[in-house]
Amino acid sequence: MTATTGLPDAQGDRLVHSATALLISNATGAVLGIAFWAVAAHLYPANDVGDGAAAISAMVLLASLAQLNLSVVFPRYLHASGAKAPSVLRAGYGSSILVALVAGLIFVNFTGHHPYLALGVPSTWIFLVAVVLWVIFTIQDAALIGLRATFWVPVENTSFSLIKILLLPVFVAVVPH
């Protein structure tokens, strides 16, 4: 208990540190996400921003389905698995990647033409790779939490968000639409 507040001292509480790291990650992600879309809207035409948002929404939907609820399973059971943690991680990542590929292929091949995805093999492969990478990126947060390395979640997510914003001008030069 602290003398001034009468509340328990949370200095060494792992749960408080983890919750704080995740709060920071969400807050910086929200602010930098808004900044990303503001910069994108400034650099790209409105139709291209809309198509990009639709493609990202489709990618996130498929990745959410493909993560097989590991964002709940890893934080709860990964630490408890002890020496088996690497096997649990490999099985989780492998299964999710496989489901992401199948879900992406079904989406691209059997749901009709999507005007926000360019026709052709290169754009199909880019979309499939994006779905798989997003599954990995999403599961990574849960794995870090499960391994009790929550400190790295805001570092990873903030770095990713900043890099996205910094790469926008590069993508405008390379891929103008």
XYZ file of C-alpha atoms in Angstrom:
177
model
C 0.000 0.000 0.000
C 1.220 3.471 -0.748
C 1.206 5.895 2.110
C -0.503 8.716 0.251
C -3.359 6.913 -1.505
C -4.047 3.791 0.522
C -4.034 1.836 -2.755
C -1.867 -1.207 -3.445
C 1.538 -0.395 -4.934
C 1.599 -1.502 -8.588
C 5.303 -0.856 -9.213
C 6.260 -4.509 -9.646
C 2.904 -5.825 -10.858
C 3.391 -7.635 -14.194
C -0.309 -7.284 -15.019
C -0.159 -3.497 -14.635
C 2.981 -3.309 -16.796
C 1.357 -5.490 -19.475
C -1.868 -3.497 -19.445
C 0.090 -0.245 -19.698
C 2.120 -1.542 -22.654
C -1.047 -2.625 -24.471
C -2.751 0.701 -23.707
C 0.233 2.573 -25.140
C 0.188 0.303 -28.197
C -3.507 0.948 -28.841
C -3.227 4.692 -28.279
C -0.224 5.184 -30.556
C -1.786 2.857 -33.148
C -4.975 4.919 -33.192
C -3.177 8.266 -33.483
C -0.722 7.041 -36.119
C -3.541 5.282 -37.986
C -5.387 8.578 -38.330
C -2.141 10.239 -39.426
C -1.571 7.495 -42.021
C -4.986 7.993 -43.619
C -4.613 11.787 -43.512
C -1.264 11.576 -45.313
C -2.653 9.009 -47.780
C -5.642 11.259 -48.506
C -3.262 14.136 -49.157
C -0.958 12.163 -51.471
C -3.433 9.966 -53.393
C -6.714 10.685 -55.219
C -9.889 9.944 -53.236
C -10.797 6.903 -55.373
C -7.387 5.332 -54.769
C -7.657 5.908 -51.010
C -11.109 4.302 -51.036
C -9.844 1.314 -53.018
C -6.900 0.979 -50.642
C -9.189 1.088 -47.616
C -11.440 -1.578 -49.149
C -8.488 -3.845 -49.956
C -7.119 -3.426 -46.433
C -10.545 -4.200 -44.973
C -10.747 -7.410 -47.010
C -7.216 -8.343 -45.972
C -7.953 -7.719 -42.278
C -11.213 -9.692 -42.453
C -9.504 -12.735 -43.977
C -6.576 -12.478 -41.561
C -8.958 -12.247 -38.609
C -10.650 -15.455 -39.692
C -7.301 -17.144 -40.342
C -5.752 -16.369 -36.979
C -7.883 -19.144 -35.472
C -8.483 -17.167 -32.282
C -4.793 -17.424 -31.382
C -4.954 -13.846 -30.123
C -6.877 -15.326 -27.192
C -5.150 -18.710 -26.984
C -1.507 -17.586 -27.022
C -1.737 -15.082 -24.145
C -3.499 -17.665 -21.985
C -1.610 -20.870 -22.754
C 1.761 -20.044 -24.307
C 3.574 -19.230 -21.074
C 2.024 -22.263 -19.384
C 3.303 -24.533 -22.173
C 6.867 -23.986 -20.914
C 9.420 -25.915 -22.961
C 6.745 -26.802 -25.508
C 6.204 -23.115 -26.358
C 8.260 -23.263 -29.592
C 6.175 -26.216 -30.814
C 2.958 -24.430 -29.884
C 4.144 -21.325 -31.764
C 5.112 -23.310 -34.876
C 1.790 -25.150 -34.913
C -0.164 -21.934 -34.401
C 1.694 -19.915 -37.012
C 1.718 -22.773 -39.514
C -1.999 -23.465 -39.167
C -2.906 -19.794 -39.439
C -0.701 -19.240 -42.475
C -2.262 -22.227 -44.207
C -5.796 -21.017 -43.417
C -4.846 -17.501 -44.589
C -3.648 -18.841 -47.934
C -6.772 -20.959 -48.440
C -9.102 -18.124 -47.366
C -7.258 -15.670 -49.619
C -7.407 -18.004 -52.606
C -11.124 -18.619 -52.072
C -11.746 -14.884 -51.748
C -9.792 -13.981 -54.877
C -11.030 -16.849 -57.055
C -14.620 -17.457 -55.996
C -16.170 -14.219 -54.794
C -16.212 -12.363 -58.100
C -14.250 -9.373 -59.262
C -13.449 -6.767 -56.637
C -12.909 -3.331 -58.153
C -10.388 -2.410 -55.449
C -8.114 -5.317 -56.475
C -6.421 -5.039 -59.838
C -6.918 -7.981 -62.160
C -3.988 -10.274 -62.787
C -1.554 -12.615 -61.145
C 0.774 -9.988 -59.575
C -2.021 -8.255 -57.692
C -3.442 -11.611 -56.572
C -0.074 -12.660 -55.175
C 0.438 -9.305 -53.470
C -2.984 -9.624 -51.836
C -2.302 -13.204 -50.676
C 1.097 -12.231 -49.269
C -0.521 -9.265 -47.491
C -3.117 -11.547 -45.859
C -0.410 -13.955 -44.663
C 1.805 -11.148 -43.375
C -1.117 -9.572 -41.537
C -1.896 -12.907 -39.852
C 1.732 -13.172 -38.749
C 1.778 -9.560 -37.565
C -1.453 -10.005 -35.592
C -0.427 -13.286 -33.995
C 2.950 -11.793 -33.103
C 1.312 -9.477 -30.567
C -0.470 -12.407 -28.918
C 2.749 -14.453 -28.898
C 4.678 -11.628 -27.248
C 1.968 -11.306 -24.612
C 1.955 -15.058 -24.050
C 5.735 -15.118 -23.705
C 5.513 -12.308 -21.147
C 7.333 -9.890 -23.447
C 4.513 -7.349 -23.579
C 6.989 -4.461 -23.538
C 7.753 -5.176 -27.221
C 4.140 -4.900 -28.438
C 4.016 -1.073 -28.481
C 7.574 -0.918 -29.820
C 6.652 -3.220 -32.721
C 3.297 -1.609 -33.497
C 4.517 1.980 -33.214
C 7.524 1.235 -35.413
C 5.276 -0.411 -37.999
C 2.877 2.551 -38.000
C 5.682 5.077 -38.376
C 7.319 3.103 -41.181
C 3.967 2.931 -43.025
C 3.616 6.699 -42.884
C 7.222 7.275 -43.945
C 6.877 4.882 -46.900
C 3.762 6.566 -48.314
C 5.733 9.123 -50.372
C 7.901 6.290 -51.723
C 4.818 4.349 -52.786
C 3.364 7.449 -54.438
C 6.480 7.635 -56.603
C 6.573 3.892 -57.364
C 2.841 3.037 -57.480
C 0.899 6.217 -58.245
C -2.522 4.455 -58.061
